[in-house]
Amino acid sequence: MKKPSFYFLLAGLTCFFARPAVAAQSISGRVDAPEQVKQLVVYLQAEGAVQSNPAQKIQPVSQKETGFHPPLTVIVAGDKVQWNNDESKEIDHNIFSLSPLTSFDLGLGEKGSKLAQTFKNTGVVNYYCSVHKNMEGKIIILPDRYYQVLERPGDFVIDNLPEGSWTLNAVVLHLRYKAEPIRVTVGKEPVENLTLKIIKK
């Protein structure tokens, strides 16, 4: 399995938070995609009787050396992203987005400031700094905390799943491709050897 780069580890790692459940199992498999596809996030969405109501988390993003760190942030709907101005010099930053999913402008934040935005809808949001044109970041908002960030297609494992019905899907950052979702039933045994296909839109 190819290891994600450092900022992907900070953005998502492969940390998954289990809800109270009768059992916790894993699913594993491989993403089958054209060579043009690089970054993606494999995730699960609860279906039917499986409850999905994760508690809100605050995900920090550092603004330092006129960049967003990490440039990719993965959260769950209802989470808050907090941008911390960690510059060593007196440099102001602005965070704004014109995304149709969630548009916002948090204004200017001086050195040491903290600006935050809550994201309620799932999808992808690109954001920028109006002061520094080279600064841009991306937020992926998922329906649940069961996911894995992959720098490129390969093997995946998602742990600590309660029993029930799920849909396996992926956010593909290449705009011309999408995943073919798979319905998955998690029981008392691990689900293995799944193939998640990435196809042209």
Short mmCIF file of N, CA and C in Angstrom, two decimals, residues 15-191:
data_model
loop_
_atom_site.label_atom_id
_atom_site.label_comp_id
_atom_site.label_asym_id
_atom_site.label_seq_id
_atom_site.Cartn_x
_atom_site.Cartn_y
_atom_site.Cartn_z
N CYS A 15 -7.40 7.62 10.76
CA CYS A 15 -8.00 7.53 12.09
C CYS A 15 -9.51 7.55 11.94
N PHE A 16 -10.15 6.61 12.54
CA PHE A 16 -11.60 6.48 12.41
C PHE A 16 -12.20 6.35 13.80
N PHE A 17 -13.32 7.01 14.04
CA PHE A 17 -13.92 7.07 15.35
C PHE A 17 -15.19 6.25 15.35
N ALA A 18 -15.26 5.27 16.23
CA ALA A 18 -16.40 4.36 16.26
C ALA A 18 -17.50 4.89 17.16
N ARG A 19 -18.73 4.71 16.75
CA ARG A 19 -19.87 4.97 17.61
C ARG A 19 -20.14 3.73 18.45
N PRO A 20 -20.90 3.87 19.52
CA PRO A 20 -21.30 2.68 20.26
C PRO A 20 -22.05 1.73 19.34
N ALA A 21 -21.69 0.45 19.33
CA ALA A 21 -22.30 -0.50 18.41
C ALA A 21 -22.14 -1.90 18.94
N VAL A 22 -22.87 -2.82 18.33
CA VAL A 22 -22.81 -4.21 18.74
C VAL A 22 -21.45 -4.81 18.41
N ALA A 23 -20.93 -4.45 17.25
CA ALA A 23 -19.64 -5.01 16.84
C ALA A 23 -18.90 -3.98 16.01
N ALA A 24 -17.61 -4.15 15.88
CA ALA A 24 -16.81 -3.25 15.06
C ALA A 24 -15.92 -4.09 14.15
N GLN A 25 -16.13 -3.97 12.86
CA GLN A 25 -15.37 -4.72 11.88
C GLN A 25 -14.69 -3.76 10.91
N SER A 26 -13.95 -4.33 9.97
CA SER A 26 -13.24 -3.52 8.98
C SER A 26 -13.66 -3.93 7.58
N ILE A 27 -13.45 -3.02 6.64
CA ILE A 27 -13.55 -3.37 5.23
C ILE A 27 -12.22 -3.02 4.58
N SER A 28 -11.86 -3.75 3.57
CA SER A 28 -10.60 -3.50 2.88
C SER A 28 -10.73 -3.86 1.42
N GLY A 29 -9.84 -3.32 0.62
CA GLY A 29 -9.87 -3.60 -0.80
C GLY A 29 -8.88 -2.72 -1.53
N ARG A 30 -9.20 -2.44 -2.77
CA ARG A 30 -8.29 -1.68 -3.62
C ARG A 30 -9.08 -0.74 -4.52
N VAL A 31 -8.50 0.43 -4.78
CA VAL A 31 -9.08 1.38 -5.72
C VAL A 31 -8.48 1.13 -7.09
N ASP A 32 -9.34 0.88 -8.08
CA ASP A 32 -8.93 0.65 -9.46
C ASP A 32 -9.22 1.91 -10.25
N ALA A 33 -8.16 2.60 -10.71
CA ALA A 33 -8.35 3.90 -11.37
C ALA A 33 -7.35 4.10 -12.49
N PRO A 34 -7.70 4.93 -13.48
CA PRO A 34 -6.74 5.29 -14.53
C PRO A 34 -5.54 6.00 -13.93
N GLU A 35 -4.45 5.99 -14.67
CA GLU A 35 -3.21 6.57 -14.15
C GLU A 35 -3.30 8.08 -13.96
N GLN A 36 -4.26 8.72 -14.63
CA GLN A 36 -4.41 10.17 -14.46
C GLN A 36 -4.90 10.54 -13.07
N VAL A 37 -5.56 9.62 -12.40
CA VAL A 37 -6.14 9.89 -11.09
C VAL A 37 -5.05 9.78 -10.02
N LYS A 38 -4.94 10.79 -9.19
CA LYS A 38 -3.95 10.80 -8.12
C LYS A 38 -4.63 10.84 -6.76
N GLN A 39 -4.92 12.04 -6.27
CA GLN A 39 -5.44 12.20 -4.92
C GLN A 39 -6.91 11.81 -4.84
N LEU A 40 -7.27 11.10 -3.79
CA LEU A 40 -8.67 10.77 -3.55
C LEU A 40 -8.88 10.41 -2.09
N VAL A 41 -10.15 10.41 -1.69
CA VAL A 41 -10.52 10.04 -0.33
C VAL A 41 -11.58 8.95 -0.41
N VAL A 42 -11.27 7.76 0.09
CA VAL A 42 -12.23 6.66 0.15
C VAL A 42 -13.01 6.81 1.45
N TYR A 43 -14.35 6.71 1.35
CA TYR A 43 -15.15 6.92 2.56
C TYR A 43 -16.40 6.05 2.55
N LEU A 44 -17.00 5.93 3.72
CA LEU A 44 -18.24 5.17 3.89
C LEU A 44 -19.34 6.09 4.39
N GLN A 45 -20.55 5.86 3.89
CA GLN A 45 -21.73 6.58 4.35
C GLN A 45 -22.73 5.59 4.90
N ALA A 46 -23.23 5.88 6.09
CA ALA A 46 -24.18 4.97 6.74
C ALA A 46 -25.51 4.98 6.01
N GLU A 47 -26.13 3.81 5.94
CA GLU A 47 -27.44 3.65 5.31
C GLU A 47 -28.41 3.00 6.29
N GLY A 48 -29.68 3.19 6.08
CA GLY A 48 -30.70 2.49 6.86
C GLY A 48 -30.62 2.79 8.34
N ALA A 49 -30.57 1.72 9.14
CA ALA A 49 -30.68 1.85 10.59
C ALA A 49 -29.38 2.27 11.27
N VAL A 50 -28.28 2.29 10.53
CA VAL A 50 -27.02 2.69 11.14
C VAL A 50 -27.07 4.19 11.43
N GLN A 51 -26.87 4.57 12.66
CA GLN A 51 -26.98 5.96 13.06
C GLN A 51 -25.73 6.73 12.68
N SER A 52 -25.92 7.94 12.17
CA SER A 52 -24.80 8.78 11.77
C SER A 52 -24.98 10.18 12.35
N ASN A 53 -24.35 10.43 13.48
CA ASN A 53 -24.47 11.73 14.13
C ASN A 53 -23.18 12.05 14.88
N PRO A 54 -22.07 12.19 14.15
CA PRO A 54 -20.79 12.42 14.81
C PRO A 54 -20.74 13.77 15.50
N ALA A 55 -20.10 13.81 16.67
CA ALA A 55 -19.96 15.06 17.41
C ALA A 55 -19.05 16.02 16.63
N GLN A 56 -19.30 17.31 16.78
CA GLN A 56 -18.51 18.29 16.06
C GLN A 56 -17.05 18.28 16.52
N LYS A 57 -16.15 18.45 15.55
CA LYS A 57 -14.74 18.61 15.83
C LYS A 57 -14.27 19.93 15.24
N ILE A 58 -13.19 20.45 15.80
CA ILE A 58 -12.56 21.65 15.24
C ILE A 58 -11.24 21.23 14.62
N GLN A 59 -11.11 21.46 13.32
CA GLN A 59 -9.90 21.07 12.59
C GLN A 59 -9.04 22.31 12.35
N PRO A 60 -7.84 22.37 12.93
CA PRO A 60 -7.00 23.55 12.74
C PRO A 60 -6.25 23.52 11.40
N VAL A 61 -6.09 24.69 10.82
CA VAL A 61 -5.24 24.88 9.65
C VAL A 61 -4.31 26.04 9.95
N SER A 62 -3.02 25.84 9.79
CA SER A 62 -2.03 26.87 10.08
C SER A 62 -1.77 27.73 8.85
N GLN A 63 -1.68 29.03 9.07
CA GLN A 63 -1.25 29.96 8.02
C GLN A 63 0.17 30.39 8.37
N LYS A 64 1.12 29.91 7.60
CA LYS A 64 2.52 30.16 7.92
C LYS A 64 3.33 30.19 6.64
N GLU A 65 4.30 31.13 6.60
CA GLU A 65 5.14 31.29 5.42
C GLU A 65 4.28 31.44 4.17
N THR A 66 3.22 32.23 4.30
CA THR A 66 2.23 32.53 3.25
C THR A 66 1.73 31.27 2.55
N GLY A 67 1.35 30.30 3.37
CA GLY A 67 0.75 29.08 2.86
C GLY A 67 -0.22 28.50 3.87
N PHE A 68 -1.14 27.65 3.39
CA PHE A 68 -2.05 26.93 4.27
C PHE A 68 -1.46 25.54 4.56
N HIS A 69 -1.43 25.16 5.83
CA HIS A 69 -0.85 23.88 6.22
C HIS A 69 -1.80 23.15 7.18
N PRO A 70 -2.39 22.02 6.74
CA PRO A 70 -2.20 21.37 5.45
C PRO A 70 -3.03 22.05 4.36
N PRO A 71 -2.65 21.90 3.09
CA PRO A 71 -3.45 22.49 2.01
C PRO A 71 -4.75 21.73 1.76
N LEU A 72 -4.80 20.47 2.18
CA LEU A 72 -6.02 19.67 2.08
C LEU A 72 -6.49 19.29 3.47
N THR A 73 -7.75 19.59 3.76
CA THR A 73 -8.35 19.28 5.06
C THR A 73 -9.58 18.41 4.84
N VAL A 74 -9.67 17.31 5.57
CA VAL A 74 -10.83 16.42 5.47
C VAL A 74 -11.60 16.50 6.79
N ILE A 75 -12.89 16.82 6.69
CA ILE A 75 -13.73 16.93 7.87
C ILE A 75 -15.06 16.23 7.62
N VAL A 76 -15.93 16.27 8.62
CA VAL A 76 -17.27 15.71 8.51
C VAL A 76 -18.28 16.85 8.59
N ALA A 77 -19.41 16.70 7.91
CA ALA A 77 -20.45 17.73 7.93
C ALA A 77 -20.80 18.09 9.37
N GLY A 78 -20.79 19.37 9.67
CA GLY A 78 -21.01 19.86 11.03
C GLY A 78 -19.74 20.26 11.74
N ASP A 79 -18.58 19.86 11.21
CA ASP A 79 -17.31 20.24 11.80
C ASP A 79 -16.97 21.69 11.49
N LYS A 80 -16.02 22.21 12.26
CA LYS A 80 -15.55 23.59 12.09
C LYS A 80 -14.07 23.56 11.72
N VAL A 81 -13.69 24.40 10.76
CA VAL A 81 -12.28 24.59 10.42
C VAL A 81 -11.83 25.91 11.03
N GLN A 82 -10.70 25.87 11.70
CA GLN A 82 -10.15 27.08 12.34
C GLN A 82 -8.80 27.41 11.74
N TRP A 83 -8.69 28.59 11.15
CA TRP A 83 -7.44 29.03 10.54
C TRP A 83 -6.67 29.87 11.54
N ASN A 84 -5.47 29.43 11.86
CA ASN A 84 -4.62 30.12 12.83
C ASN A 84 -3.50 30.85 12.10
N ASN A 85 -3.39 32.15 12.30
CA ASN A 85 -2.30 32.91 11.70
C ASN A 85 -1.05 32.72 12.54
N ASP A 86 -0.19 31.81 12.08
CA ASP A 86 1.03 31.45 12.82
C ASP A 86 2.28 32.09 12.22
N GLU A 87 2.11 33.16 11.46
CA GLU A 87 3.26 33.81 10.85
C GLU A 87 4.22 34.35 11.92
N SER A 88 5.51 34.30 11.63
CA SER A 88 6.50 34.85 12.56
C SER A 88 6.61 36.36 12.42
N LYS A 89 6.18 36.89 11.26
CA LYS A 89 6.19 38.33 11.04
C LYS A 89 4.77 38.87 11.09
N GLU A 90 4.66 40.19 11.10
CA GLU A 90 3.33 40.83 11.13
C GLU A 90 2.71 40.76 9.74
N ILE A 91 2.07 39.64 9.44
CA ILE A 91 1.45 39.43 8.13
C ILE A 91 -0.02 39.10 8.33
N ASP A 92 -0.87 39.82 7.63
CA ASP A 92 -2.31 39.56 7.69
C ASP A 92 -2.70 38.54 6.63
N HIS A 93 -3.75 37.79 6.93
CA HIS A 93 -4.30 36.84 5.95
C HIS A 93 -5.82 36.98 5.92
N ASN A 94 -6.38 36.65 4.79
CA ASN A 94 -7.83 36.61 4.61
C ASN A 94 -8.20 35.21 4.13
N ILE A 95 -9.35 34.72 4.56
CA ILE A 95 -9.85 33.43 4.08
C ILE A 95 -11.21 33.66 3.45
N PHE A 96 -11.34 33.27 2.17
CA PHE A 96 -12.64 33.42 1.51
C PHE A 96 -12.84 32.28 0.52
N SER A 97 -14.10 32.04 0.18
CA SER A 97 -14.45 31.02 -0.81
C SER A 97 -15.67 31.50 -1.59
N LEU A 98 -15.66 31.21 -2.88
CA LEU A 98 -16.81 31.50 -3.74
C LEU A 98 -17.52 30.21 -4.12
N SER A 99 -17.25 29.15 -3.38
CA SER A 99 -17.84 27.85 -3.68
C SER A 99 -19.37 27.91 -3.58
N PRO A 100 -20.08 27.32 -4.56
CA PRO A 100 -21.54 27.27 -4.46
C PRO A 100 -22.02 26.40 -3.29
N LEU A 101 -21.16 25.51 -2.81
CA LEU A 101 -21.52 24.67 -1.66
C LEU A 101 -21.60 25.50 -0.39
N THR A 102 -20.55 26.31 -0.15
CA THR A 102 -20.49 27.20 1.01
C THR A 102 -19.59 28.38 0.67
N SER A 103 -20.16 29.53 0.42
CA SER A 103 -19.36 30.72 0.15
C SER A 103 -19.22 31.52 1.45
N PHE A 104 -18.05 32.10 1.66
CA PHE A 104 -17.81 32.87 2.88
C PHE A 104 -16.62 33.79 2.69
N ASP A 105 -16.53 34.79 3.54
CA ASP A 105 -15.38 35.70 3.60
C ASP A 105 -15.19 36.05 5.07
N LEU A 106 -14.09 35.57 5.65
CA LEU A 106 -13.85 35.75 7.08
C LEU A 106 -13.08 37.02 7.40
N GLY A 107 -12.80 37.83 6.39
CA GLY A 107 -12.11 39.09 6.63
C GLY A 107 -10.63 38.88 6.89
N LEU A 108 -9.98 39.95 7.36
CA LEU A 108 -8.55 39.91 7.63
C LEU A 108 -8.27 39.40 9.04
N GLY A 109 -7.24 38.55 9.15
CA GLY A 109 -6.79 38.09 10.45
C GLY A 109 -5.32 38.40 10.62
N GLU A 110 -4.97 39.17 11.65
CA GLU A 110 -3.57 39.54 11.90
C GLU A 110 -2.81 38.37 12.52
N LYS A 111 -1.51 38.56 12.68
CA LYS A 111 -0.67 37.55 13.32
C LYS A 111 -1.26 37.16 14.68
N GLY A 112 -1.40 35.85 14.92
CA GLY A 112 -1.94 35.36 16.18
C GLY A 112 -3.45 35.20 16.19
N SER A 113 -4.13 35.64 15.14
CA SER A 113 -5.59 35.56 15.11
C SER A 113 -6.06 34.15 14.77
N LYS A 114 -7.33 33.88 15.07
CA LYS A 114 -7.97 32.60 14.77
C LYS A 114 -9.32 32.91 14.13
N LEU A 115 -9.51 32.45 12.90
CA LEU A 115 -10.77 32.63 12.18
C LEU A 115 -11.37 31.26 11.90
N ALA A 116 -12.69 31.14 12.01
CA ALA A 116 -13.31 29.81 11.91
C ALA A 116 -14.57 29.85 11.06
N GLN A 117 -14.89 28.69 10.48
CA GLN A 117 -16.09 28.52 9.68
C GLN A 117 -16.61 27.10 9.87
N THR A 118 -17.92 26.96 10.08
CA THR A 118 -18.56 25.65 10.18
C THR A 118 -19.10 25.23 8.82
N PHE A 119 -18.95 23.94 8.49
CA PHE A 119 -19.39 23.42 7.20
C PHE A 119 -20.47 22.37 7.42
N LYS A 120 -21.67 22.65 6.92
CA LYS A 120 -22.82 21.81 7.18
C LYS A 120 -23.13 20.82 6.05
N ASN A 121 -22.67 21.11 4.83
CA ASN A 121 -23.02 20.29 3.68
C ASN A 121 -21.81 19.52 3.17
N THR A 122 -22.04 18.29 2.70
CA THR A 122 -20.95 17.48 2.17
C THR A 122 -20.56 17.96 0.78
N GLY A 123 -19.29 17.79 0.46
CA GLY A 123 -18.79 18.20 -0.85
C GLY A 123 -17.36 18.70 -0.75
N VAL A 124 -16.95 19.48 -1.75
CA VAL A 124 -15.58 20.00 -1.81
C VAL A 124 -15.63 21.52 -1.90
N VAL A 125 -14.82 22.18 -1.08
CA VAL A 125 -14.75 23.64 -1.06
C VAL A 125 -13.31 24.07 -1.29
N ASN A 126 -13.09 24.92 -2.27
CA ASN A 126 -11.79 25.55 -2.48
C ASN A 126 -11.82 26.93 -1.83
N TYR A 127 -10.73 27.30 -1.17
CA TYR A 127 -10.68 28.61 -0.52
C TYR A 127 -9.33 29.27 -0.77
N TYR A 128 -9.28 30.59 -0.52
CA TYR A 128 -8.11 31.38 -0.91
C TYR A 128 -7.86 32.48 0.10
N CYS A 129 -6.71 33.14 -0.07
CA CYS A 129 -6.37 34.35 0.68
C CYS A 129 -6.32 35.50 -0.31
N SER A 130 -7.12 36.53 -0.10
CA SER A 130 -7.16 37.66 -1.03
C SER A 130 -5.89 38.51 -0.97
N VAL A 131 -5.14 38.37 0.12
CA VAL A 131 -3.91 39.15 0.28
C VAL A 131 -2.76 38.51 -0.49
N HIS A 132 -2.72 37.17 -0.49
CA HIS A 132 -1.63 36.44 -1.14
C HIS A 132 -2.22 35.51 -2.19
N LYS A 133 -2.05 35.85 -3.45
CA LYS A 133 -2.71 35.14 -4.55
C LYS A 133 -2.25 33.70 -4.70
N ASN A 134 -1.07 33.39 -4.15
CA ASN A 134 -0.56 32.01 -4.28
C ASN A 134 -1.12 31.09 -3.19
N MET A 135 -1.86 31.64 -2.24
CA MET A 135 -2.39 30.83 -1.14
C MET A 135 -3.75 30.26 -1.51
N GLU A 136 -3.86 28.95 -1.51
CA GLU A 136 -5.14 28.31 -1.74
C GLU A 136 -5.18 26.97 -1.01
N GLY A 137 -6.37 26.60 -0.60
CA GLY A 137 -6.54 25.33 0.11
C GLY A 137 -7.84 24.66 -0.32
N LYS A 138 -8.01 23.44 0.15
CA LYS A 138 -9.17 22.65 -0.23
C LYS A 138 -9.70 21.93 1.01
N ILE A 139 -11.03 21.91 1.13
CA ILE A 139 -11.69 21.19 2.22
C ILE A 139 -12.62 20.16 1.62
N ILE A 140 -12.52 18.92 2.09
CA ILE A 140 -13.44 17.86 1.70
C ILE A 140 -14.33 17.57 2.90
N ILE A 141 -15.65 17.73 2.71
CA ILE A 141 -16.60 17.51 3.79
C ILE A 141 -17.33 16.20 3.52
N LEU A 142 -17.18 15.25 4.44
CA LEU A 142 -17.73 13.90 4.29
C LEU A 142 -18.96 13.72 5.18
N PRO A 143 -19.75 12.66 4.92
CA PRO A 143 -20.92 12.41 5.75
C PRO A 143 -20.60 11.72 7.07
N ASP A 144 -19.39 11.12 7.18
CA ASP A 144 -19.06 10.36 8.38
C ASP A 144 -17.55 10.29 8.56
N ARG A 145 -17.12 9.80 9.73
CA ARG A 145 -15.69 9.79 10.04
C ARG A 145 -14.98 8.50 9.62
N TYR A 146 -15.61 7.70 8.81
CA TYR A 146 -14.98 6.46 8.35
C TYR A 146 -14.43 6.69 6.96
N TYR A 147 -13.12 6.95 6.88
CA TYR A 147 -12.52 7.28 5.59
C TYR A 147 -11.02 7.01 5.62
N GLN A 148 -10.42 7.05 4.43
CA GLN A 148 -8.98 6.99 4.31
C GLN A 148 -8.54 7.88 3.16
N VAL A 149 -7.54 8.70 3.41
CA VAL A 149 -6.98 9.58 2.39
C VAL A 149 -5.86 8.84 1.66
N LEU A 150 -5.94 8.83 0.33
CA LEU A 150 -4.91 8.19 -0.49
C LEU A 150 -4.27 9.23 -1.41
N GLU A 151 -2.96 9.26 -1.45
CA GLU A 151 -2.26 10.17 -2.35
C GLU A 151 -2.42 9.71 -3.80
N ARG A 152 -2.58 8.41 -3.99
CA ARG A 152 -2.84 7.84 -5.31
C ARG A 152 -3.60 6.53 -5.12
N PRO A 153 -4.29 6.03 -6.15
CA PRO A 153 -5.06 4.79 -6.00
C PRO A 153 -4.19 3.64 -5.50
N GLY A 154 -4.81 2.78 -4.68
CA GLY A 154 -4.10 1.63 -4.12
C GLY A 154 -4.97 0.93 -3.11
N ASP A 155 -4.34 0.26 -2.16
CA ASP A 155 -5.07 -0.47 -1.14
C ASP A 155 -5.65 0.46 -0.08
N PHE A 156 -6.76 0.05 0.50
CA PHE A 156 -7.35 0.82 1.58
C PHE A 156 -7.89 -0.13 2.65
N VAL A 157 -7.95 0.36 3.89
CA VAL A 157 -8.55 -0.34 5.02
C VAL A 157 -9.28 0.69 5.86
N ILE A 158 -10.54 0.41 6.17
CA ILE A 158 -11.31 1.28 7.06
C ILE A 158 -11.79 0.42 8.23
N ASP A 159 -11.43 0.83 9.45
CA ASP A 159 -11.66 0.02 10.64
C ASP A 159 -12.83 0.53 11.48
N ASN A 160 -13.16 -0.30 12.49
CA ASN A 160 -14.11 0.08 13.56
C ASN A 160 -15.51 0.42 13.05
N LEU A 161 -15.99 -0.37 12.11
CA LEU A 161 -17.32 -0.13 11.55
C LEU A 161 -18.39 -0.88 12.33
N PRO A 162 -19.45 -0.21 12.75
CA PRO A 162 -20.58 -0.92 13.35
C PRO A 162 -21.29 -1.77 12.30
N GLU A 163 -21.98 -2.79 12.74
CA GLU A 163 -22.75 -3.62 11.83
C GLU A 163 -23.85 -2.81 11.17
N GLY A 164 -24.13 -3.14 9.92
CA GLY A 164 -25.19 -2.44 9.20
C GLY A 164 -24.84 -2.26 7.74
N SER A 165 -25.65 -1.46 7.08
CA SER A 165 -25.48 -1.22 5.64
C SER A 165 -24.76 0.10 5.41
N TRP A 166 -23.82 0.07 4.49
CA TRP A 166 -23.00 1.23 4.17
C TRP A 166 -22.86 1.37 2.66
N THR A 167 -22.54 2.58 2.22
CA THR A 167 -22.15 2.80 0.84
C THR A 167 -20.69 3.23 0.81
N LEU A 168 -19.89 2.48 0.04
CA LEU A 168 -18.48 2.81 -0.14
C LEU A 168 -18.35 3.71 -1.36
N ASN A 169 -17.65 4.82 -1.20
CA ASN A 169 -17.54 5.79 -2.28
C ASN A 169 -16.18 6.46 -2.18
N ALA A 170 -15.90 7.40 -3.07
CA ALA A 170 -14.64 8.14 -3.02
C ALA A 170 -14.85 9.54 -3.57
N VAL A 171 -14.17 10.50 -2.96
CA VAL A 171 -14.05 11.83 -3.52
C VAL A 171 -12.81 11.84 -4.39
N VAL A 172 -12.99 12.05 -5.69
CA VAL A 172 -11.89 12.04 -6.65
C VAL A 172 -11.58 13.48 -7.01
N LEU A 173 -10.35 13.92 -6.79
CA LEU A 173 -10.01 15.31 -7.02
C LEU A 173 -9.74 15.62 -8.48
N HIS A 174 -9.60 14.62 -9.31
CA HIS A 174 -9.52 14.83 -10.76
C HIS A 174 -10.94 15.08 -11.26
N LEU A 175 -11.18 16.23 -11.86
CA LEU A 175 -12.54 16.65 -12.17
C LEU A 175 -13.23 15.80 -13.24
N ARG A 176 -12.47 15.02 -14.00
CA ARG A 176 -13.08 14.24 -15.08
C ARG A 176 -13.44 12.82 -14.68
N TYR A 177 -13.21 12.49 -13.41
CA TYR A 177 -13.45 11.11 -12.98
C TYR A 177 -14.32 11.08 -11.73
N LYS A 178 -14.96 9.95 -11.51
CA LYS A 178 -15.78 9.75 -10.33
C LYS A 178 -15.72 8.28 -9.93
N ALA A 179 -16.17 7.98 -8.72
CA ALA A 179 -16.19 6.60 -8.23
C ALA A 179 -17.54 5.96 -8.53
N GLU A 180 -17.54 4.64 -8.68
CA GLU A 180 -18.77 3.86 -8.76
C GLU A 180 -19.07 3.34 -7.36
N PRO A 181 -20.07 3.88 -6.67
CA PRO A 181 -20.35 3.47 -5.28
C PRO A 181 -20.69 1.99 -5.17
N ILE A 182 -20.37 1.41 -4.01
CA ILE A 182 -20.65 0.00 -3.73
C ILE A 182 -21.43 -0.09 -2.43
N ARG A 183 -22.52 -0.83 -2.43
CA ARG A 183 -23.24 -1.12 -1.19
C ARG A 183 -22.51 -2.23 -0.44
N VAL A 184 -22.30 -2.01 0.86
CA VAL A 184 -21.54 -2.95 1.68
C VAL A 184 -22.35 -3.26 2.93
N THR A 185 -22.44 -4.54 3.28
CA THR A 185 -23.09 -4.97 4.52
C THR A 185 -22.01 -5.44 5.49
N VAL A 186 -21.94 -4.78 6.63
CA VAL A 186 -20.95 -5.14 7.64
C VAL A 186 -21.63 -6.01 8.69
N GLY A 187 -21.08 -7.21 8.88
CA GLY A 187 -21.62 -8.12 9.88
C GLY A 187 -20.59 -8.43 10.94
N LYS A 188 -20.47 -9.68 11.29
CA LYS A 188 -19.55 -10.07 12.36
C LYS A 188 -18.16 -10.44 11.85
N GLU A 189 -17.97 -10.43 10.53
CA GLU A 189 -16.67 -10.75 9.96
C GLU A 189 -16.19 -9.58 9.09
N PRO A 190 -14.87 -9.40 8.97
CA PRO A 190 -14.35 -8.34 8.10
C PRO A 190 -14.80 -8.55 6.65
N VAL A 191 -14.99 -7.45 5.94
CA VAL A 191 -15.30 -7.48 4.52
C VAL A 191 -14.01 -7.18 3.76
#
